[in-house]
GROMACS .gro file of C-alpha atoms in nm:
model
  437
    1MET     CA    1   0.000   0.000   0.000
    2LYS     CA    2   0.130   0.342  -0.089
    3LEU     CA    3   0.124   0.564   0.214
    4ARG     CA    4  -0.077   0.879   0.171
    5ARG     CA    5   0.073   1.216   0.241
    6PRO     CA    6  -0.057   1.372   0.560
    7ARG     CA    7  -0.373   1.571   0.511
    8ARG     CA    8  -0.274   1.819   0.779
    9PRO     CA    9   0.104   1.835   0.820
   10LEU     CA   10   0.238   1.859   1.171
   11PRO     CA   11   0.391   2.199   1.244
   12GLY     CA   12   0.764   2.225   1.184
   13PRO     CA   13   0.983   2.197   1.489
   14ASN     CA   14   1.015   2.519   1.682
   15PHE     CA   15   1.191   2.386   1.981
   16SER     CA   16   1.192   2.693   2.197
   17ILE     CA   17   0.812   2.710   2.168
   18LYS     CA   18   0.697   2.352   2.136
   19LEU     CA   19   0.855   2.219   2.453
   20ALA     CA   20   0.637   2.255   2.760
   21PRO     CA   21   0.768   2.439   3.065
   22VAL     CA   22   1.021   2.247   3.266
   23SER     CA   23   0.831   2.005   3.485
   24THR     CA   24   1.081   1.994   3.771
   25ILE     CA   25   1.151   2.339   3.906
   26ALA     CA   26   1.408   2.388   4.176
   27SER     CA   27   1.311   2.597   4.473
   28ALA     CA   28   1.391   2.967   4.469
   29GLU     CA   29   1.664   2.909   4.724
   30TYR     CA   30   1.870   2.705   4.476
   31HIS     CA   31   1.768   2.887   4.159
   32ASP     CA   32   2.098   3.072   4.116
   33ASN     CA   33   2.302   2.758   4.177
   34ASP     CA   34   2.088   2.574   3.922
   35GLU     CA   35   2.155   2.841   3.662
   36LYS     CA   36   2.528   2.814   3.720
   37PHE     CA   37   2.515   2.435   3.702
   38ILE     CA   38   2.317   2.442   3.377
   39ALA     CA   39   2.563   2.692   3.234
   40ILE     CA   40   2.849   2.452   3.312
   41LEU     CA   41   2.664   2.168   3.140
   42ARG     CA   42   2.588   2.385   2.837
   43ASP     CA   43   2.954   2.476   2.805
   44ILE     CA   44   3.044   2.107   2.815
   45VAL     CA   45   2.795   2.032   2.537
   46ARG     CA   46   2.916   2.322   2.320
   47GLY     CA   47   3.282   2.258   2.396
   48LYS     CA   48   3.508   1.968   2.321
   49GLN     CA   49   3.520   1.816   2.666
   50SER     CA   50   3.392   1.458   2.666
   51TRP     CA   51   3.110   1.349   2.892
   52LYS     CA   52   3.329   1.075   3.034
   53VAL     CA   53   3.570   1.339   3.163
   54ALA     CA   54   3.288   1.569   3.272
   55PHE     CA   55   3.117   1.305   3.483
   56SER     CA   56   3.441   1.220   3.658
   57ASN     CA   57   3.382   1.552   3.832
   58THR     CA   58   3.186   1.464   4.147
   59PHE     CA   59   3.022   1.807   4.149
   60ILE     CA   60   2.848   1.721   3.821
   61SER     CA   61   2.776   1.354   3.885
   62ASP     CA   62   2.633   1.420   4.233
   63ASN     CA   63   2.414   1.716   4.138
   64LEU     CA   64   2.280   1.620   3.796
   65ARG     CA   65   1.898   1.612   3.792
   66VAL     CA   66   1.633   1.561   3.524
   67HIS     CA   67   1.544   1.929   3.498
   68HIS     CA   68   1.912   2.012   3.436
   69VAL     CA   69   1.918   1.779   3.137
   70GLU     CA   70   1.596   1.926   3.003
   71ASN     CA   71   1.719   2.283   3.035
   72VAL     CA   72   2.044   2.203   2.857
   73LEU     CA   73   1.852   2.023   2.584
   74VAL     CA   74   1.624   2.323   2.530
   75GLN     CA   75   1.927   2.551   2.500
   76THR     CA   76   2.104   2.329   2.244
   77LEU     CA   77   1.813   2.214   2.026
   78ASP     CA   78   1.883   2.485   1.773
   79ASP     CA   79   2.182   2.279   1.661
   80PRO     CA   80   2.117   1.905   1.609
   81ARG     CA   81   2.490   1.835   1.609
   82LEU     CA   82   2.516   1.966   1.963
   83ALA     CA   83   2.212   1.763   2.065
   84LEU     CA   84   2.374   1.455   1.915
   85ARG     CA   85   2.683   1.515   2.127
   86PHE     CA   86   2.458   1.538   2.431
   87PHE     CA   87   2.233   1.240   2.349
   88ASN     CA   88   2.305   0.914   2.175
   89PHE     CA   89   2.031   0.684   2.041
   90LEU     CA   90   1.951   0.544   2.386
   91GLY     CA   91   1.936   0.889   2.543
   92PHE     CA   92   1.682   1.011   2.289
   93ASP     CA   93   1.479   0.695   2.333
   94LEU     CA   94   1.467   0.724   2.710
   95LEU     CA   95   1.374   1.092   2.694
   96ILE     CA   96   1.083   1.020   2.458
   97GLN     CA   97   0.956   0.746   2.686
   98ALA     CA   98   0.984   0.979   2.987
   99TYR     CA   99   0.776   1.243   2.808
  100VAL     CA  100   0.513   0.984   2.716
  101GLN     CA  101   0.493   0.855   3.072
  102ASN     CA  102   0.445   1.211   3.197
  103ASN     CA  103   0.166   1.286   2.947
  104ARG     CA  104   0.383   1.525   2.742
  105VAL     CA  105   0.336   1.360   2.406
  106LEU     CA  106   0.382   1.679   2.202
  107ASP     CA  107   0.726   1.722   2.354
  108ALA     CA  108   0.796   1.357   2.273
  109ILE     CA  109   0.714   1.429   1.908
  110VAL     CA  110   0.962   1.718   1.906
  111ILE     CA  111   1.237   1.482   2.027
  112LEU     CA  112   1.127   1.224   1.770
  113ARG     CA  113   1.180   1.481   1.495
  114LEU     CA  114   1.513   1.583   1.640
  115MET     CA  115   1.626   1.221   1.621
  116ARG     CA  116   1.548   1.218   1.251
  117GLU     CA  117   1.747   1.536   1.201
  118CYS     CA  118   2.036   1.358   1.371
  119ARG     CA  119   1.979   1.063   1.136
  120LEU     CA  120   1.873   0.841   1.424
  121LEU     CA  121   1.561   0.627   1.416
  122PRO     CA  122   1.360   0.547   1.729
  123GLU     CA  123   1.290   0.194   1.840
  124VAL     CA  124   0.957   0.081   1.703
  125ARG     CA  125   0.825   0.020   2.055
  126THR     CA  126   0.902   0.383   2.142
  127PHE     CA  127   0.727   0.497   1.825
  128SER     CA  128   0.424   0.285   1.916
  129ALA     CA  129   0.422   0.434   2.266
  130VAL     CA  130   0.405   0.785   2.118
  131LEU     CA  131   0.116   0.685   1.889
  132ASN     CA  132  -0.076   0.533   2.179
  133ALA     CA  133  -0.016   0.846   2.386
  134LEU     CA  134  -0.169   1.049   2.103
  135ILE     CA  135  -0.468   0.814   2.104
  136ARG     CA  136  -0.513   0.862   2.480
  137SER     CA  137  -0.525   1.237   2.421
  138ARG     CA  138  -0.766   1.176   2.130
  139ARG     CA  139  -0.536   1.328   1.865
  140PHE     CA  140  -0.628   1.070   1.604
  141SER     CA  141  -0.536   1.272   1.296
  142MET     CA  142  -0.190   1.334   1.440
  143VAL     CA  143  -0.147   0.957   1.476
  144LEU     CA  144  -0.192   0.913   1.101
  145ASP     CA  145   0.032   1.206   1.012
  146LEU     CA  146   0.310   1.094   1.244
  147PHE     CA  147   0.280   0.735   1.121
  148VAL     CA  148   0.331   0.837   0.756
  149GLU     CA  149   0.608   1.079   0.846
  150THR     CA  150   0.802   0.832   1.060
  151VAL     CA  151   0.754   0.523   0.842
  152ASN     CA  152   0.869   0.719   0.538
  153SER     CA  153   1.186   0.806   0.730
  154GLY     CA  154   1.270   0.436   0.758
  155VAL     CA  155   1.108   0.302   1.076
  156GLN     CA  156   0.961  -0.044   1.017
  157PRO     CA  157   0.620  -0.057   1.191
  158ASP     CA  158   0.519  -0.361   1.393
  159VAL     CA  159   0.180  -0.505   1.484
  160TYR     CA  160   0.141  -0.262   1.777
  161THR     CA  161   0.207   0.036   1.551
  162TYR     CA  162  -0.046  -0.083   1.295
  163THR     CA  163  -0.300  -0.151   1.571
  164ALA     CA  164  -0.267   0.208   1.695
  165VAL     CA  165  -0.323   0.339   1.342
  166VAL     CA  166  -0.626   0.115   1.283
  167ARG     CA  167  -0.774   0.227   1.615
  168SER     CA  168  -0.730   0.592   1.511
  169LEU     CA  169  -0.886   0.529   1.169
  170CYS     CA  170  -1.185   0.367   1.339
  171GLU     CA  171  -1.223   0.668   1.567
  172LEU     CA  172  -1.217   0.886   1.256
  173LYS     CA  173  -1.476   0.650   1.099
  174ASP     CA  174  -1.250   0.577   0.801
  175PHE     CA  175  -1.320   0.205   0.797
  176ASP     CA  176  -1.214   0.151   0.436
  177MET     CA  177  -0.869   0.289   0.516
  178ALA     CA  178  -0.859   0.077   0.833
  179ARG     CA  179  -0.916  -0.236   0.624
  180GLU     CA  180  -0.655  -0.119   0.374
  181MET     CA  181  -0.406  -0.066   0.657
  182ILE     CA  182  -0.451  -0.428   0.769
  183ARG     CA  183  -0.399  -0.550   0.412
  184SER     CA  184  -0.086  -0.334   0.386
  185MET     CA  185   0.039  -0.480   0.711
  186GLU     CA  186   0.005  -0.832   0.573
  187SER     CA  187   0.169  -0.744   0.240
  188ASN     CA  188   0.465  -0.593   0.429
  189GLY     CA  189   0.524  -0.922   0.606
  190CYS     CA  190   0.387  -0.815   0.944
  191GLU     CA  191   0.157  -1.089   1.072
  192PRO     CA  192  -0.168  -0.945   1.214
  193THR     CA  193  -0.314  -1.071   1.539
  194VAL     CA  194  -0.675  -1.114   1.639
  195VAL     CA  195  -0.639  -0.793   1.843
  196ILE     CA  196  -0.616  -0.567   1.539
  197TYR     CA  197  -0.927  -0.731   1.391
  198ASN     CA  198  -1.105  -0.686   1.724
  199VAL     CA  199  -1.018  -0.316   1.711
  200LEU     CA  200  -1.179  -0.290   1.366
  201ILE     CA  201  -1.483  -0.491   1.479
  202HIS     CA  202  -1.525  -0.272   1.787
  203GLY     CA  203  -1.503   0.043   1.573
  204LEU     CA  204  -1.769  -0.085   1.333
  205CYS     CA  205  -2.001  -0.191   1.616
  206LYS     CA  206  -1.954   0.142   1.792
  207ASN     CA  207  -2.077   0.314   1.475
  208HIS     CA  208  -2.383   0.090   1.430
  209LYS     CA  209  -2.220  -0.121   1.157
  210ALA     CA  210  -2.248  -0.452   1.343
  211LEU     CA  211  -2.344  -0.654   1.036
  212GLU     CA  212  -2.029  -0.532   0.860
  213ALA     CA  213  -1.838  -0.632   1.171
  214VAL     CA  214  -1.981  -0.984   1.142
  215GLU     CA  215  -1.838  -1.001   0.788
  216VAL     CA  216  -1.495  -0.909   0.927
  217LYS     CA  217  -1.531  -1.188   1.183
  218ASN     CA  218  -1.624  -1.436   0.909
  219LEU     CA  219  -1.321  -1.326   0.705
  220LEU     CA  220  -1.107  -1.379   1.013
  221GLY     CA  221  -1.241  -1.732   1.052
  222SER     CA  222  -1.151  -1.824   0.694
  223GLY     CA  223  -0.779  -1.772   0.761
  224ALA     CA  224  -0.529  -1.895   1.015
  225LEU     CA  225  -0.647  -1.652   1.283
  226LYS     CA  226  -0.949  -1.743   1.490
  227SER     CA  227  -1.198  -1.523   1.671
  228ASP     CA  228  -1.163  -1.506   2.048
  229VAL     CA  229  -1.410  -1.433   2.326
  230VAL     CA  230  -1.354  -1.057   2.284
  231THR     CA  231  -1.456  -1.084   1.917
  232TYR     CA  232  -1.781  -1.258   2.003
  233CYS     CA  233  -1.875  -1.040   2.300
  234THR     CA  234  -1.806  -0.722   2.104
  235LEU     CA  235  -2.028  -0.846   1.821
  236VAL     CA  236  -2.311  -0.952   2.052
  237LEU     CA  237  -2.314  -0.608   2.215
  238GLY     CA  238  -2.298  -0.436   1.876
  239LEU     CA  239  -2.576  -0.648   1.727
  240CYS     CA  240  -2.801  -0.583   2.026
  241LYS     CA  241  -2.742  -0.211   1.979
  242VAL     CA  242  -2.891  -0.234   1.627
  243GLN     CA  243  -3.156  -0.485   1.744
  244GLU     CA  244  -3.022  -0.776   1.538
  245PHE     CA  245  -3.107  -1.019   1.817
  246ASP     CA  246  -3.136  -1.329   1.598
  247VAL     CA  247  -2.779  -1.289   1.471
  248ALA     CA  248  -2.662  -1.212   1.824
  249GLN     CA  249  -2.825  -1.536   1.945
  250GLU     CA  250  -2.642  -1.734   1.678
  251LEU     CA  251  -2.309  -1.589   1.785
  252MET     CA  252  -2.387  -1.655   2.151
  253SER     CA  253  -2.459  -2.018   2.063
  254GLU     CA  254  -2.127  -2.036   1.875
  255MET     CA  255  -1.954  -1.907   2.186
  256PHE     CA  256  -2.104  -2.180   2.401
  257GLU     CA  257  -2.007  -2.446   2.144
  258LEU     CA  258  -1.647  -2.321   2.136
  259GLY     CA  259  -1.627  -2.327   2.514
  260PHE     CA  260  -1.598  -1.949   2.550
  261VAL     CA  261  -1.742  -1.788   2.862
  262PRO     CA  262  -1.934  -1.475   2.760
  263SER     CA  263  -1.907  -1.154   2.957
  264GLU     CA  264  -2.180  -1.042   3.195
  265ALA     CA  265  -2.238  -0.738   2.973
  266ALA     CA  266  -2.296  -0.952   2.662
  267VAL     CA  267  -2.536  -1.187   2.842
  268SER     CA  268  -2.724  -0.902   3.009
  269CYS     CA  269  -2.760  -0.708   2.685
  270LEU     CA  270  -2.891  -1.005   2.486
  271VAL     CA  271  -3.127  -1.124   2.762
  272GLU     CA  272  -3.275  -0.776   2.791
  273GLY     CA  273  -3.303  -0.744   2.413
  274LEU     CA  274  -3.484  -1.077   2.378
  275ARG     CA  275  -3.714  -0.989   2.667
  276ARG     CA  276  -3.807  -0.653   2.517
  277LYS     CA  277  -3.872  -0.823   2.184
  278GLY     CA  278  -4.115  -1.054   2.364
  279ASN     CA  279  -3.898  -1.363   2.334
  280VAL     CA  280  -3.903  -1.437   2.708
  281VAL     CA  281  -3.852  -1.813   2.663
  282ASP     CA  282  -3.522  -1.770   2.477
  283ALA     CA  283  -3.413  -1.506   2.726
  284HIS     CA  284  -3.482  -1.747   3.012
  285ASP     CA  285  -3.296  -2.029   2.834
  286LEU     CA  286  -2.995  -1.802   2.783
  287VAL     CA  287  -2.987  -1.718   3.153
  288ASN     CA  288  -2.988  -2.088   3.238
  289LYS     CA  289  -2.709  -2.171   2.989
  290ALA     CA  290  -2.493  -1.880   3.100
  291GLY     CA  291  -2.562  -1.964   3.464
  292LYS     CA  292  -2.407  -2.309   3.418
  293LEU     CA  293  -2.084  -2.130   3.320
  294GLY     CA  294  -2.106  -1.904   3.623
  295VAL     CA  295  -2.214  -1.597   3.427
  296LEU     CA  296  -2.523  -1.410   3.536
  297PRO     CA  297  -2.695  -1.103   3.392
  298ASN     CA  298  -2.689  -0.794   3.609
  299LEU     CA  299  -2.960  -0.750   3.871
  300PHE     CA  300  -3.159  -0.501   3.664
  301VAL     CA  301  -3.190  -0.750   3.375
  302TYR     CA  302  -3.272  -1.035   3.614
  303ASN     CA  303  -3.553  -0.833   3.772
  304ALA     CA  304  -3.692  -0.737   3.431
  305LEU     CA  305  -3.689  -1.101   3.316
  306ILE     CA  306  -3.860  -1.221   3.634
  307ASN     CA  307  -4.121  -0.950   3.585
  308SER     CA  308  -4.181  -1.061   3.224
  309LEU     CA  309  -4.220  -1.425   3.330
  310CYS     CA  310  -4.468  -1.319   3.595
  311LYS     CA  311  -4.668  -1.111   3.348
  312ASP     CA  312  -4.685  -1.414   3.118
  313GLY     CA  313  -4.827  -1.615   3.407
  314LYS     CA  314  -4.514  -1.831   3.439
  315LEU     CA  315  -4.489  -1.795   3.816
  316GLU     CA  316  -4.320  -2.131   3.869
  317GLU     CA  317  -4.044  -2.043   3.624
  318ALA     CA  318  -4.009  -1.700   3.784
  319GLU     CA  319  -3.979  -1.860   4.127
  320LEU     CA  320  -3.715  -2.105   4.001
  321LEU     CA  321  -3.521  -1.816   3.849
  322PHE     CA  322  -3.549  -1.627   4.178
  323THR     CA  323  -3.411  -1.928   4.368
  324SER     CA  324  -3.130  -1.994   4.119
  325MET     CA  325  -2.999  -1.639   4.128
  326GLY     CA  326  -2.953  -1.661   4.504
  327LYS     CA  327  -2.772  -1.995   4.476
  328GLN     CA  328  -2.531  -1.850   4.219
  329GLY     CA  329  -2.440  -1.555   4.436
  330LEU     CA  330  -2.660  -1.281   4.289
  331LEU     CA  331  -2.873  -1.165   4.580
  332PRO     CA  332  -3.226  -1.039   4.508
  333ASN     CA  333  -3.299  -0.681   4.606
  334ASP     CA  334  -3.620  -0.511   4.721
  335VAL     CA  335  -3.735  -0.477   4.357
  336THR     CA  336  -3.700  -0.854   4.299
  337TYR     CA  337  -3.906  -0.932   4.608
  338SER     CA  338  -4.165  -0.667   4.522
  339VAL     CA  339  -4.215  -0.816   4.174
  340MET     CA  340  -4.263  -1.167   4.316
  341ILE     CA  341  -4.500  -1.048   4.591
  342ASP     CA  342  -4.712  -0.842   4.351
  343SER     CA  343  -4.737  -1.127   4.099
  344PHE     CA  344  -4.851  -1.386   4.354
  345CYS     CA  345  -5.098  -1.139   4.507
  346LYS     CA  346  -5.262  -1.071   4.172
  347ARG     CA  347  -5.320  -1.444   4.127
  348GLY     CA  348  -5.463  -1.490   4.474
  349LYS     CA  349  -5.163  -1.681   4.612
  350LEU     CA  350  -5.142  -1.461   4.919
  351ASP     CA  351  -4.970  -1.716   5.144
  352ILE     CA  352  -4.678  -1.746   4.901
  353ALA     CA  353  -4.668  -1.367   4.864
  354SER     CA  354  -4.656  -1.327   5.244
  355SER     CA  355  -4.373  -1.581   5.264
  356PHE     CA  356  -4.170  -1.366   5.023
  357LEU     CA  357  -4.222  -1.066   5.252
  358GLY     CA  358  -4.088  -1.278   5.538
  359LYS     CA  359  -3.786  -1.386   5.330
  360MET     CA  360  -3.723  -1.024   5.243
  361THR     CA  361  -3.707  -0.930   5.611
  362GLU     CA  362  -3.483  -1.229   5.690
  363ALA     CA  363  -3.246  -1.120   5.414
  364GLY     CA  364  -3.201  -0.789   5.594
  365LEU     CA  365  -3.381  -0.587   5.328
  366LYS     CA  366  -3.603  -0.304   5.439
  367ALA     CA  367  -3.943  -0.341   5.275
  368THR     CA  368  -4.078  -0.040   5.088
  369VAL     CA  369  -4.444   0.059   5.060
  370PHE     CA  370  -4.483  -0.132   4.730
  371PRO     CA  371  -4.493  -0.493   4.861
  372TYR     CA  372  -4.730  -0.379   5.138
  373ASN     CA  373  -4.958  -0.217   4.882
  374SER     CA  374  -4.961  -0.541   4.681
  375LEU     CA  375  -5.049  -0.752   4.985
  376ILE     CA  376  -5.313  -0.508   5.113
  377SER     CA  377  -5.473  -0.488   4.767
  378GLY     CA  378  -5.467  -0.868   4.735
  379HIS     CA  379  -5.628  -0.932   5.074
  380CYS     CA  380  -5.894  -0.665   5.009
  381LYS     CA  381  -5.969  -0.814   4.667
  382PHE     CA  382  -6.029  -1.157   4.820
  383GLY     CA  383  -6.228  -1.029   5.118
  384ASN     CA  384  -5.965  -1.073   5.391
  385LEU     CA  385  -5.999  -0.723   5.538
  386SER     CA  386  -5.866  -0.812   5.884
  387MET     CA  387  -5.530  -0.917   5.736
  388ALA     CA  388  -5.529  -0.605   5.518
  389GLU     CA  389  -5.582  -0.390   5.831
  390THR     CA  390  -5.301  -0.575   6.011
  391LEU     CA  391  -5.063  -0.506   5.722
  392PHE     CA  392  -5.176  -0.142   5.710
  393ASN     CA  393  -5.098  -0.093   6.081
  394SER     CA  394  -4.770  -0.283   6.047
  395MET     CA  395  -4.641  -0.062   5.767
  396ILE     CA  396  -4.727   0.254   5.961
  397LYS     CA  397  -4.537   0.122   6.268
  398LYS     CA  398  -4.236   0.066   6.042
  399GLY     CA  399  -4.244   0.430   5.933
  400LEU     CA  400  -4.383   0.369   5.585
  401ALA     CA  401  -4.629   0.633   5.466
  402PRO     CA  402  -4.945   0.497   5.299
  403THR     CA  403  -4.997   0.607   4.939
  404VAL     CA  404  -5.313   0.666   4.738
  405ILE     CA  405  -5.300   0.297   4.633
  406THR     CA  406  -5.292   0.186   4.998
  407TYR     CA  407  -5.598   0.395   5.087
  408THR     CA  408  -5.804   0.322   4.776
  409SER     CA  409  -5.744  -0.055   4.811
  410LEU     CA  410  -5.880  -0.050   5.167
  411ILE     CA  411  -6.165   0.188   5.082
  412SER     CA  412  -6.275  -0.036   4.793
  413GLY     CA  413  -6.254  -0.341   5.021
  414TYR     CA  414  -6.468  -0.177   5.289
  415CYS     CA  415  -6.726  -0.069   5.033
  416ARG     CA  416  -6.751  -0.424   4.893
  417GLU     CA  417  -6.809  -0.558   5.243
  418GLY     CA  418  -7.063  -0.285   5.329
  419GLU     CA  419  -6.845  -0.123   5.596
  420LEU     CA  420  -6.908   0.228   5.469
  421HIS     CA  421  -6.825   0.403   5.799
  422LYS     CA  422  -6.469   0.264   5.781
  423ALA     CA  423  -6.448   0.361   5.414
  424PHE     CA  424  -6.549   0.724   5.492
  425ARG     CA  425  -6.310   0.741   5.788
  426LEU     CA  426  -6.018   0.633   5.569
  427TYR     CA  427  -6.127   0.869   5.292
  428HIS     CA  428  -6.121   1.169   5.529
  429GLU     CA  429  -5.785   1.055   5.667
  430MET     CA  430  -5.646   1.035   5.315
  431THR     CA  431  -5.775   1.378   5.203
  432GLY     CA  432  -5.665   1.529   5.534
  433LYS     CA  433  -5.308   1.429   5.445
  434GLY     CA  434  -5.338   1.599   5.108
  435ILE     CA  435  -5.358   1.271   4.915
  436SER     CA  436  -5.609   1.283   4.631
  437CYS     CA  437  -5.749   0.998   4.425
   0.00000   0.00000   0.00000
């Protein structure tokens, strides 16, 4: 592949401006001594005295600090030959890495250019580190420009360098060029890894091109490289984002067949997608399969699935799911219990609903007004007003404020049983508290 010329050339080196202020500043007390020390170092660099002789002086070797080196470098960068006397290949390399580690990537680029002026090439790992630092600071266009500039100067990129460039191209949404970069990598004898394909797949999925990402995965499978668990999980998440749940299910099944353990995020996303689509049975089956591998959806998804099973009248399955989540270490919360209590109350199974309220208390969870409302409404509906009154008094003792649902359930129950005086008393109590129907 012929490398393109940079679209936006990096500014030419202006060393006195481009370098950031010195990071290590001596205290004011030693400022004058520092200036003298730096002047001595500068004279050594500009003169003919060798560093071997200079460092035999204990004054220099004992007092040399990083900010001294940086100051001398700044004052000699106008002449690459002087810089070359001060730094050899290793010195430049270490300085670039230090800038990268201290989040001063633009300064690192200045040193990279200076190396080229001195006809020195950086190690490819150092070059890759600079590219990744640019990515972390979201300077994706600069990654491409620096890649072209440095490779054209003779640096042979490796798989990490290409991966950084492909990641930047994906961020810039230039997926055709990202594919071309991978092909160029292969033609230049650099063997790609599954990681660089995963980067491309992630970029496509992030931009709602999950079906294109599946094609990349299929292309990957036709060669020597094989998809890994990251490939599959990324695709499942991407496919769910564009509501391609059938394809996502197929890939999840492939994962299970290959022995891969899917991530919690992938399982949760697909379970929730299937549930929302109305495919509760498949969602439930997926939870069971993933559970055997020790992977559970998050609690929000679990609660939503239990709620869907309950709405479909599958209370036994919902109860089994409730029990299994506790056994596998995912503890139900107050929402889980409230869903179970409400569902059993609506179907007249008040004893089971009451047992869930007891389990909730035993688990150390503080009941909210919602499970009490469900139980009160259920008992009123089936004519058990005494139990409804007991629950009403119990919730008040626990500091829970009755809501309009609490009052209207009891009022309706009293009216059905002909106890109108109790119904009016509760109505006046409710309106007196500012609660309206």
